[in-house]
Coordinates of C-alpha atoms and ligand atoms in Angstrom, one line a residue:
Chain A
M18 CA 120.6 103.2 116.8
L19 CA 117.3 103.9 115.1
V20 CA 114.5 101.7 116.5
L21 CA 111.0 101.2 115.2
A22 CA 108.3 100.7 117.8
L23 CA 104.9 99.3 116.9
D24 CA 101.8 98.7 119.0
T25 CA 98.2 97.7 118.0
A26 CA 97.1 96.2 121.4
T27 CA 94.5 99.0 121.9
P28 CA 92.2 100.9 119.5
A29 CA 95.3 102.9 118.6
S30 CA 97.7 101.9 115.8
T31 CA 101.1 103.4 116.9
A32 CA 104.3 103.6 114.9
A33 CA 107.3 105.4 116.4
L34 CA 110.9 105.9 115.7
V35 CA 113.2 106.2 118.7
E36 CA 117.0 106.8 118.8
V37 CA 118.7 104.7 121.3
T38 CA 122.2 105.8 122.5
A39 CA 124.6 104.2 125.0
D40 CA 123.0 106.0 127.9
G41 CA 119.6 107.2 126.8
L42 CA 116.9 107.3 124.2
F43 CA 114.8 110.0 122.6
G44 CA 111.8 110.0 120.4
V45 CA 112.3 110.9 116.7
A46 CA 108.8 110.6 115.3
E47 CA 105.5 109.1 116.3
S48 CA 102.2 108.5 114.4
R49 CA 99.0 107.3 116.0
T50 CA 95.5 106.7 114.7
V51 CA 92.7 105.6 117.1
D52 CA 90.2 103.4 115.3
P53 CA 89.5 99.9 116.7
R54 CA 88.8 98.4 113.3
A55 CA 91.5 100.0 111.2
H56 CA 94.8 98.7 112.4
G57 CA 95.3 96.7 109.2
E58 CA 94.8 99.8 107.1
K59 CA 96.5 102.5 109.2
L60 CA 99.7 100.9 110.5
A61 CA 101.8 100.5 107.4
P62 CA 101.1 104.1 106.1
E63 CA 102.1 105.3 109.6
I64 CA 105.4 103.5 109.4
A65 CA 106.0 105.0 106.0
A66 CA 105.1 108.4 107.5
V67 CA 107.5 108.3 110.5
L68 CA 110.3 107.1 108.3
A69 CA 109.7 110.0 105.8
E70 CA 109.4 112.5 108.7
A71 CA 112.8 111.3 110.0
G72 CA 114.3 111.2 106.5
A73 CA 115.2 107.6 107.1
R74 CA 114.9 104.4 105.1
P75 CA 113.9 101.0 106.4
R76 CA 117.5 99.8 106.0
D77 CA 118.6 102.5 108.6
L78 CA 116.7 100.6 111.3
T79 CA 118.7 98.6 114.0
A80 CA 115.8 96.8 115.7
I81 CA 112.0 96.7 115.9
V82 CA 110.1 96.6 119.2
A83 CA 106.5 95.4 119.2
G84 CA 103.8 95.4 121.8
L85 CA 102.7 91.8 122.5
G86 CA 99.4 92.9 124.1
P87 CA 97.3 91.8 125.7
G88 CA 94.7 93.2 123.4
P89 CA 91.9 92.3 121.1
F90 CA 93.3 89.5 118.9
T91 CA 92.6 90.7 115.4
G92 CA 94.2 94.1 115.8
L93 CA 97.0 92.8 118.0
R94 CA 98.2 90.5 115.3
V95 CA 98.5 93.3 112.7
G96 CA 101.3 94.9 114.7
L97 CA 103.1 91.6 115.3
A98 CA 102.8 90.4 111.7
T99 CA 104.1 93.7 110.5
A100 CA 107.0 93.7 113.0
A101 CA 108.0 90.1 112.3
S102 CA 107.9 90.5 108.5
M103 CA 109.9 93.7 108.6
G104 CA 112.5 92.2 110.9
Q105 CA 112.8 89.2 108.6
A106 CA 113.1 91.3 105.4
L107 CA 115.7 93.6 107.0
G108 CA 117.6 90.9 108.8
I109 CA 117.3 92.8 112.1
P110 CA 116.2 91.6 115.5
V111 CA 112.6 92.1 116.7
Y112 CA 111.8 92.3 120.5
G113 CA 108.5 91.8 122.2
V114 CA 107.3 93.8 125.2
C115 CA 104.1 93.7 127.2
S116 CA 101.9 96.6 125.9
L117 CA 100.6 97.3 129.4
D118 CA 104.1 97.6 130.7
A119 CA 104.7 100.5 128.3
L120 CA 101.8 102.4 129.9
G121 CA 102.9 101.4 133.4
R122 CA 106.5 102.6 132.8
A123 CA 105.3 105.9 131.2
A124 CA 103.0 106.5 134.2
G125 CA 106.1 107.0 136.4
P126 CA 106.4 107.0 140.2
G127 CA 103.8 105.6 142.6
R128 CA 101.3 102.8 142.4
V129 CA 99.4 102.7 139.1
L130 CA 96.7 100.5 137.6
V131 CA 96.9 100.0 133.8
A132 CA 93.7 98.9 132.2
T133 CA 92.8 98.5 128.5
D134 CA 89.5 97.5 126.9
A135 CA 89.3 93.7 126.4
R136 CA 85.7 94.0 125.0
R137 CA 82.9 91.8 126.4
R138 CA 82.8 94.2 129.4
E139 CA 86.2 93.2 130.5
V140 CA 89.6 94.8 130.8
Y141 CA 93.2 93.7 130.4
H142 CA 94.9 94.9 133.6
A143 CA 98.2 95.0 135.5
T144 CA 99.5 97.0 138.5
Y145 CA 102.8 98.9 138.7
A146 CA 104.9 100.3 141.4
D147 CA 107.3 103.1 140.2
G148 CA 106.9 101.8 136.6
V149 CA 107.6 98.1 137.4
R150 CA 104.9 95.5 137.1
E151 CA 103.7 94.0 140.4
S152 CA 100.8 91.9 139.2
G153 CA 99.1 90.8 136.0
P154 CA 98.7 91.0 133.1
D155 CA 95.2 89.5 133.4
V156 CA 91.8 89.8 132.0
A157 CA 88.7 90.4 134.3
K158 CA 85.5 92.3 134.7
P159 CA 86.3 95.8 136.0
A160 CA 84.4 95.2 139.2
D161 CA 86.6 92.2 140.0
V162 CA 89.9 94.1 139.6
T163 CA 91.7 94.9 142.9
V164 CA 92.3 98.7 143.0
D165 CA 95.1 99.3 145.6
V166 CA 96.6 102.2 143.6
E167 CA 96.7 106.0 143.5
R168 CA 96.2 106.4 139.8
A169 CA 95.2 104.6 136.7
A170 CA 96.2 104.7 133.0
G171 CA 94.9 103.2 129.7
E172 CA 91.7 103.6 127.7
G173 CA 90.1 100.9 129.8
A174 CA 90.7 102.9 132.9
L175 CA 89.0 105.8 131.3
K176 CA 86.0 103.7 130.1
Y177 CA 85.4 102.2 133.5
G178 CA 86.6 105.1 135.6
D179 CA 83.5 105.2 137.7
I180 CA 84.1 101.6 138.8
F181 CA 87.8 101.9 139.5
G182 CA 87.3 105.2 141.4
V183 CA 90.8 106.6 141.0
P184 CA 92.1 109.5 138.9
V185 CA 92.9 108.5 135.3
E186 CA 96.0 109.8 133.4
E187 CA 94.1 111.0 130.4
H188 CA 97.3 111.6 128.4
L189 CA 98.3 107.9 128.9
L190 CA 95.6 105.9 127.1
H191 CA 97.7 104.0 124.6
P192 CA 101.2 102.5 124.8
P193 CA 103.7 105.3 123.9
G194 CA 106.5 104.4 121.4
A195 CA 109.4 105.6 123.6
A196 CA 108.2 103.5 126.5
L197 CA 107.9 100.4 124.4
V198 CA 111.5 100.9 123.2
A199 CA 112.7 101.7 126.8
L200 CA 111.5 98.3 127.9
A201 CA 113.7 96.6 125.3
A202 CA 116.7 99.1 125.6
D203 CA 119.0 96.5 127.2
R204 CA 118.3 94.0 124.6
I205 CA 118.8 96.6 121.8
R206 CA 122.1 97.8 123.3
S207 CA 123.5 94.3 123.7
A208 CA 122.2 93.2 120.3
A209 CA 120.3 90.3 121.9
P210 CA 119.0 87.6 119.5
S211 CA 115.7 88.2 117.6
E212 CA 112.6 86.9 119.4
V213 CA 109.5 85.0 118.2
L214 CA 106.7 87.5 118.8
T215 CA 104.1 85.5 120.7
P216 CA 100.9 87.5 121.5
L217 CA 99.7 87.7 125.1
Y218 CA 96.2 86.3 124.2
L219 CA 95.1 85.5 127.8
R220 CA 92.0 84.0 126.4
R221 CA 91.5 80.7 124.5
P222 CA 89.8 80.8 121.1
D223 CA 86.0 80.5 121.2
A224 CA 85.3 77.1 119.7
V225 CA 83.1 74.3 120.7
E226 CA 83.4 70.7 119.6
P227 CA 80.3 69.6 117.9
A228 CA 78.0 67.4 120.1
G229 CA 76.2 64.5 118.5
R230 CA 74.3 64.8 115.3
K231 CA 71.0 66.7 115.4
P232 CA 68.2 64.6 114.0
V233 CA 66.6 66.0 110.9
L234 CA 63.6 63.7 111.1
T235 CA 60.9 64.9 113.5
Chain B
M24 CA 114.4 83.9 81.9
R25 CA 116.1 86.4 84.3
D26 CA 114.3 89.4 83.0
E27 CA 110.9 88.1 83.8
P28 CA 109.4 89.5 87.1
L29 CA 110.2 87.7 90.3
V30 CA 106.9 87.8 92.3
L31 CA 106.2 86.5 95.8
G32 CA 102.6 85.6 96.8
I33 CA 101.1 85.3 100.3
E34 CA 97.9 83.4 101.0
T35 CA 96.2 83.3 104.4
S36 CA 92.4 83.4 103.6
C37 CA 91.5 80.2 105.3
D38 CA 93.5 77.5 107.2
E39 CA 96.6 77.3 104.9
T40 CA 99.5 79.7 105.2
G41 CA 101.0 79.7 101.7
I42 CA 104.0 81.5 100.3
G43 CA 104.8 81.0 96.7
I44 CA 107.5 82.5 94.4
V45 CA 107.3 82.6 90.7
R46 CA 109.5 84.0 88.0
G47 CA 107.2 85.0 85.1
H48 CA 105.1 81.8 84.8
T49 CA 107.7 79.5 86.3
L50 CA 107.0 78.2 89.8
L51 CA 110.2 78.4 91.9
A52 CA 108.8 77.7 95.4
D53 CA 105.5 76.8 97.0
A54 CA 105.8 76.6 100.8
L55 CA 102.7 75.7 102.9
A56 CA 101.8 75.3 106.5
S57 CA 98.4 74.0 107.4
S58 CA 96.4 74.3 110.6
V59 CA 93.9 71.7 109.3
D60 CA 94.7 69.2 112.2
Q61 CA 93.8 71.9 114.8
H62 CA 90.4 72.2 113.3
A63 CA 89.6 68.5 112.8
R64 CA 87.9 68.0 116.2
F65 CA 85.6 71.0 115.6
G66 CA 84.4 69.6 112.2
G67 CA 85.3 72.8 110.4
V68 CA 87.7 75.7 110.3
V69 CA 87.7 77.8 113.5
P70 CA 88.6 81.4 112.4
E71 CA 90.5 82.4 115.6
V72 CA 92.5 79.1 115.6
A73 CA 93.4 79.7 111.9
S74 CA 94.4 83.3 112.6
R75 CA 96.7 82.3 115.4
A76 CA 98.3 79.6 113.3
H77 CA 98.9 82.0 110.4
L78 CA 100.9 84.4 112.7
E79 CA 103.0 81.5 114.0
A80 CA 103.6 80.0 110.6
L81 CA 104.4 83.2 108.6
V82 CA 108.1 83.8 109.2
P83 CA 109.2 80.1 109.0
T84 CA 107.1 79.5 105.9
M85 CA 108.6 82.6 104.2
Q86 CA 112.0 81.3 105.0
R87 CA 111.3 77.9 103.5
A88 CA 109.9 79.5 100.3
L89 CA 113.0 81.8 99.9
D90 CA 115.4 79.0 100.5
E91 CA 113.5 76.7 98.1
A92 CA 113.6 79.4 95.4
G93 CA 117.2 80.4 96.2
V94 CA 116.3 84.1 96.4
T95 CA 116.2 86.8 99.0
L96 CA 113.4 89.4 99.6
A97 CA 115.7 92.0 98.1
D98 CA 115.6 90.1 94.7
V99 CA 111.8 90.2 94.6
D100 CA 110.2 92.6 92.1
A101 CA 106.7 92.6 93.7
I102 CA 104.7 91.1 96.6
A103 CA 101.1 89.9 96.0
V104 CA 98.8 89.0 98.8
T105 CA 95.2 87.7 99.1
S106 CA 93.1 90.7 100.1
G107 CA 89.8 88.7 100.0
P108 CA 87.4 87.0 100.0
G109 CA 88.1 84.8 103.1
L110 CA 88.1 84.8 106.9
A111 CA 88.6 88.4 108.0
G112 CA 91.0 87.8 110.8
A113 CA 93.1 85.3 108.8
L114 CA 93.3 87.6 105.8
L115 CA 94.5 90.4 108.0
V116 CA 97.6 88.5 109.1
G117 CA 98.7 87.9 105.5
V118 CA 97.9 91.5 104.4
A119 CA 99.8 93.0 107.4
A120 CA 102.8 90.7 106.7
A121 CA 102.8 91.5 103.0
K122 CA 102.9 95.2 103.8
G123 CA 105.7 94.7 106.3
Y124 CA 107.8 92.8 103.7
A125 CA 106.9 95.4 101.0
L126 CA 107.7 98.3 103.3
A127 CA 111.0 96.9 104.5
A128 CA 112.2 95.7 101.1
E129 CA 110.8 98.8 99.4
K130 CA 108.8 96.8 96.9
P131 CA 105.3 97.3 95.4
V132 CA 102.4 95.3 97.0
Y133 CA 99.4 94.0 95.1
G134 CA 96.2 93.0 97.1
V135 CA 94.6 90.4 94.9
N136 CA 91.3 88.5 94.7
H137 CA 91.6 84.9 95.9
L138 CA 89.2 83.5 93.3
A139 CA 91.1 85.1 90.4
A140 CA 94.3 83.6 91.9
H141 CA 92.7 80.1 91.8
V142 CA 92.3 80.7 88.0
A143 CA 95.7 82.2 87.5
V144 CA 97.6 79.3 89.1
D145 CA 96.6 77.0 86.1
T146 CA 99.0 79.1 83.9
L147 CA 101.9 77.8 85.9
E148 CA 101.1 74.3 84.8
H149 CA 99.4 74.6 81.4
G150 CA 100.7 77.9 80.0
P151 CA 98.8 81.0 78.9
L152 CA 95.0 80.7 79.4
P153 CA 92.9 81.1 76.2
E154 CA 90.5 83.9 76.9
P155 CA 87.6 84.0 77.3
A156 CA 87.5 80.9 79.5
V157 CA 85.1 79.6 82.1
A158 CA 86.4 78.8 85.5
M159 CA 84.7 76.6 88.1
L160 CA 86.1 77.1 91.6
V161 CA 84.9 74.5 94.1
S162 CA 86.2 74.2 97.7
G163 CA 85.1 74.3 101.3
G164 CA 84.8 78.1 101.0
H165 CA 83.6 78.7 97.5
S166 CA 81.5 77.3 94.6
S167 CA 81.7 79.7 91.8
L168 CA 81.3 79.8 88.0
L169 CA 83.3 82.7 86.5
L170 CA 83.7 84.0 83.0
V171 CA 87.3 85.0 82.5
D172 CA 87.7 87.7 79.9
D173 CA 91.0 89.0 81.0
L174 CA 92.7 87.6 84.0
T175 CA 94.4 90.9 84.9
A176 CA 91.4 93.2 84.4
G177 CA 88.0 91.6 84.8
V178 CA 86.4 88.4 85.8
T179 CA 82.6 88.1 85.6
P180 CA 80.7 86.0 88.1
L181 CA 78.2 83.8 86.4
G182 CA 76.9 82.0 89.4
A183 CA 77.7 80.8 92.9
T184 CA 76.3 78.7 95.7
I185 CA 73.2 80.1 97.4
D186 CA 73.9 78.1 100.6
D187 CA 76.7 75.7 101.4
A188 CA 79.9 75.5 99.4
A189 CA 80.6 72.2 97.6
G190 CA 83.4 71.3 99.9
E191 CA 81.3 72.1 102.9
A192 CA 78.7 69.6 101.8
F193 CA 81.5 67.0 101.6
D194 CA 82.6 67.9 105.1
K195 CA 79.1 67.7 106.5
V196 CA 78.2 64.4 104.8
A197 CA 81.5 62.9 105.9
R198 CA 80.7 63.9 109.5
L199 CA 77.2 62.4 109.5
L200 CA 78.7 59.2 108.1
G201 CA 81.2 59.3 110.9
L202 CA 84.2 59.4 108.4
G203 CA 86.2 62.4 109.7
F204 CA 87.4 65.8 108.5
P205 CA 88.1 67.1 105.9
G206 CA 85.4 65.3 104.0
G207 CA 86.6 65.6 100.4
P208 CA 89.3 63.0 100.2
I209 CA 87.5 60.7 102.6
I210 CA 84.3 60.6 100.6
D211 CA 86.2 60.2 97.4
R212 CA 88.0 57.2 98.9
S213 CA 84.8 55.7 100.4
A214 CA 82.9 56.2 97.2
R215 CA 85.3 54.0 95.2
D216 CA 83.6 50.9 96.7
G217 CA 80.1 52.2 96.3
D218 CA 77.4 52.3 93.6
P219 CA 76.8 55.9 92.5
G220 CA 73.4 55.0 91.1
S221 CA 72.1 53.2 94.2
I222 CA 70.4 56.2 95.8
A223 CA 68.8 59.0 93.9
F224 CA 69.8 62.1 95.8
P225 CA 68.4 65.5 94.7
R226 CA 70.3 67.8 92.2
G227 CA 69.8 71.3 93.6
L228 CA 68.7 74.2 91.2
T229 CA 68.5 72.0 88.1
A230 CA 64.7 72.0 87.7
P231 CA 63.3 73.9 84.7
K232 CA 61.9 76.5 87.0
D233 CA 65.4 77.3 88.3
Q234 CA 66.7 78.1 84.8
A235 CA 65.6 81.8 84.8
E236 CA 67.1 82.9 88.0
H237 CA 69.6 80.2 89.1
R238 CA 70.9 78.7 85.8
F239 CA 74.5 78.9 87.0
D240 CA 74.0 78.9 90.8
F241 CA 74.4 75.9 93.1
S242 CA 72.6 74.7 96.2
F243 CA 74.0 71.9 98.3
S244 CA 72.0 72.4 101.5
G245 CA 69.0 70.3 100.3
L246 CA 71.3 67.5 99.2
K247 CA 73.1 67.4 102.6
T248 CA 69.7 67.3 104.3
A249 CA 68.5 64.6 102.0
V250 CA 71.6 62.5 102.8
A251 CA 71.0 63.0 106.5
R252 CA 67.3 62.0 106.2
W253 CA 68.2 58.9 104.3
V254 CA 70.9 57.8 106.7
E255 CA 68.6 58.5 109.7
A256 CA 65.7 56.6 108.3
R257 CA 68.0 53.6 107.9
E258 CA 69.3 53.9 111.4
R259 CA 65.7 54.1 112.8
A260 CA 64.7 51.0 110.9
G261 CA 67.7 49.3 112.5
E262 CA 69.3 48.6 109.2
P263 CA 73.0 49.1 108.5
V264 CA 74.0 52.2 106.6
P265 CA 75.8 51.3 103.3
V266 CA 78.5 54.0 103.7
A267 CA 80.2 53.4 100.4
D268 CA 76.9 53.6 98.4
V269 CA 75.8 56.8 100.3
S270 CA 79.3 58.3 99.6
A271 CA 79.2 57.4 95.9
S272 CA 75.6 58.5 95.4
F273 CA 76.2 61.8 97.2
Q274 CA 79.4 62.4 95.3
E275 CA 77.7 61.7 92.0
A276 CA 74.9 64.2 92.8
V277 CA 77.5 66.9 93.5
C278 CA 79.7 66.2 90.5
D279 CA 76.6 65.8 88.2
V280 CA 75.4 69.3 89.0
L281 CA 78.8 70.9 89.0
T282 CA 79.8 69.6 85.6
A283 CA 76.4 70.1 84.0
K284 CA 76.4 73.7 85.0
A285 CA 80.0 74.3 84.0
I286 CA 79.5 72.9 80.5
D287 CA 76.3 74.9 80.1
A288 CA 78.2 78.0 81.1
C289 CA 80.9 77.3 78.5
L290 CA 78.3 76.6 75.7
S291 CA 76.1 79.6 76.5
N292 CA 79.2 81.9 76.4
G293 CA 80.8 80.3 73.4
V294 CA 83.8 79.3 75.5
R295 CA 86.0 76.3 74.6
T296 CA 88.2 76.2 77.8
L297 CA 87.1 75.2 81.2
V298 CA 89.4 75.6 84.2
I299 CA 88.6 73.8 87.4
G300 CA 90.2 74.9 90.7
G301 CA 89.7 74.7 94.5
G302 CA 90.1 71.7 96.8
V303 CA 87.1 69.8 95.3
A304 CA 88.9 69.9 91.9
A305 CA 91.0 67.1 93.4
N306 CA 87.9 64.9 93.5
S307 CA 88.6 62.0 91.1
R308 CA 84.9 61.6 90.0
L309 CA 84.6 65.4 89.2
R310 CA 87.7 65.3 86.9
V311 CA 86.5 62.2 85.0
L312 CA 82.9 63.5 84.6
A313 CA 84.0 67.0 83.6
E314 CA 86.4 65.6 80.9
E315 CA 83.8 63.1 79.6
R316 CA 81.1 65.8 79.2
A317 CA 83.5 68.5 77.9
A318 CA 84.9 66.2 75.3
R319 CA 81.4 65.7 73.8
H320 CA 81.3 69.5 73.0
G321 CA 84.9 70.0 72.1
I322 CA 85.7 71.8 75.3
A323 CA 89.2 71.6 76.8
V324 CA 89.3 71.0 80.6
R325 CA 92.3 72.3 82.5
V326 CA 92.8 71.2 86.1
P327 CA 96.0 72.1 87.9
R328 CA 97.7 69.3 90.0
P329 CA 96.1 68.9 93.4
Q330 CA 98.6 70.9 95.4
L331 CA 97.9 73.9 93.2
C332 CA 94.1 73.4 93.4
T333 CA 93.9 73.8 97.1
D334 CA 94.8 77.2 98.7
N335 CA 98.5 78.0 98.3
G336 CA 100.9 80.9 97.8
A337 CA 101.8 80.0 94.3
M338 CA 98.4 81.0 93.0
V339 CA 98.7 84.4 94.5
A340 CA 102.2 84.8 93.1
A341 CA 101.0 83.6 89.7
L342 CA 98.2 86.3 89.6
G343 CA 100.7 88.9 90.9
S344 CA 103.0 88.0 88.0
H345 CA 100.2 88.5 85.5
L346 CA 99.4 91.9 87.0
V347 CA 103.1 93.0 86.9
A348 CA 103.4 91.9 83.3
A349 CA 100.3 93.7 82.3
G350 CA 101.6 96.9 83.9
V351 CA 98.7 97.1 86.4
A352 CA 99.4 99.7 89.2
P353 CA 100.2 98.2 92.6
S354 CA 97.9 98.7 95.6
R355 CA 98.6 101.3 98.3
L356 CA 99.8 100.7 101.8
D357 CA 96.4 101.3 103.3
L358 CA 95.2 98.2 101.3
P359 CA 92.5 96.5 103.4
A360 CA 91.7 92.9 104.0
D361 CA 88.2 92.5 102.5
S362 CA 86.5 89.3 103.6
A363 CA 83.6 89.9 101.1
M364 CA 85.8 91.1 98.2
G365 CA 84.0 91.1 94.9
L366 CA 85.3 90.3 91.5
T367 CA 84.8 93.7 89.9
S368 CA 88.6 94.1 90.0
V369 CA 91.1 91.3 90.4
S370 CA 93.4 93.5 92.4
V371 CA 92.9 96.4 94.8
P372 CA 93.4 99.6 92.7
G373 CA 96.3 101.8 93.7
Ligands
ZN427 ZN1 90.3 78.9 97.8

């Protein structure tokens, strides 16, 4: 079963094709561009590129897996709108997974902190034991994050490495396609119903209700 | 006619998620989801709230449009989407979705200009547009006068607001009169019981000295302040505010300036057709005054029905259909959302 994975929860736009079999999965093609303002421009050409690389057409896809974040809102929505629209057009299910979980799973054994950049000097973070989430996801200032781990992963961990004070897995800065698909493997194999892709915003929109009228006469 | 192109349009530039489907110049579906209620308590559109609502509304609105038209995405010949101008984050949801639909269904995608789409939608209702024409687009987001030489190739901006959009002025005045949001329909209703000549509010950029630089530009910020000063002076004097008279006089000032400049734009360009679009085009006084003044000069006024004047997907589909019919090349998959998109081309070149 050929599965498309998309993630735009970090400065990276990631499109990957993963083959899921009855007892395993393997990566077929992956494309990634790191540019925090270019998800909208980069993602679709990347999808076209991985399909071309695999010699596949969109109709060959069985399912789509999308990273739900948390991540900066504007970029995050690019991946989810793309996944939802493709799933609808192809009539195939779409599944959402926590983007931090993909990094946590890929980080493997031991206790790991995953942190990505939430801007405003904050990080989105979660902790993992042997790839399984123990706490989070949450958003906080780096200094307020409890670091009871051996290692850290994610571009936020690299950015605030001096605050966290644990070794950073520099090859694991953005959610990998194969890990995203692995998190949804059971749903893919059992052909679970398609899901509504609801972003993990973790923050409310900035909006203030207007106070009383400001006088113009002085 | 079956051989005319089936074009789908996606619009997410502000607070309306619109999906329209046309075959040639025949409207088959126009599905809309609005987040207007979520913005009401903020007195204006909150971009992040609008963007979140677009993402939620997209798939169900698409399904409604497809069902209404009785077609599937596989039947569609091209997908058009508003590339700009508009709210950056809101545009991006529509553009990403359009690319997803286009990629999956292996169809061409056209990134189009929102203002040109407001003009194109009129052809769904009134048939081919005589060119050149002048278009006046007035809404909460825009106040523009355009010279339309060729809807698929080039639209020339003649003038625009230098501060508030016309619809924004309606919103702000409605708020200071305590009438609610959005202001357009509320002021229109309130003005019916008022005397439009009772208060002489200023007409921005209409003085002789403005002719050289701002002949076709608008300014509504001074008008809004003048209304606020007038109301406040009344309140300070402990006198009741005649809400209907203020509404009517304010509305008259806006409509007077808009129609005078639109007719001037037609006359100075030798144009006999004026198209009015945007949410403010639904204003009853604007329609009457425009038709009255245009008739004196033999100018025909075309105003689409209100649902097609406000932002919608049909307008994007209509422009897309014109582009397909004219053989214009589609955009590429790296097509951006461009919040400040100019009118130099009506679609993003491929
Ligand atoms: Zn508009």
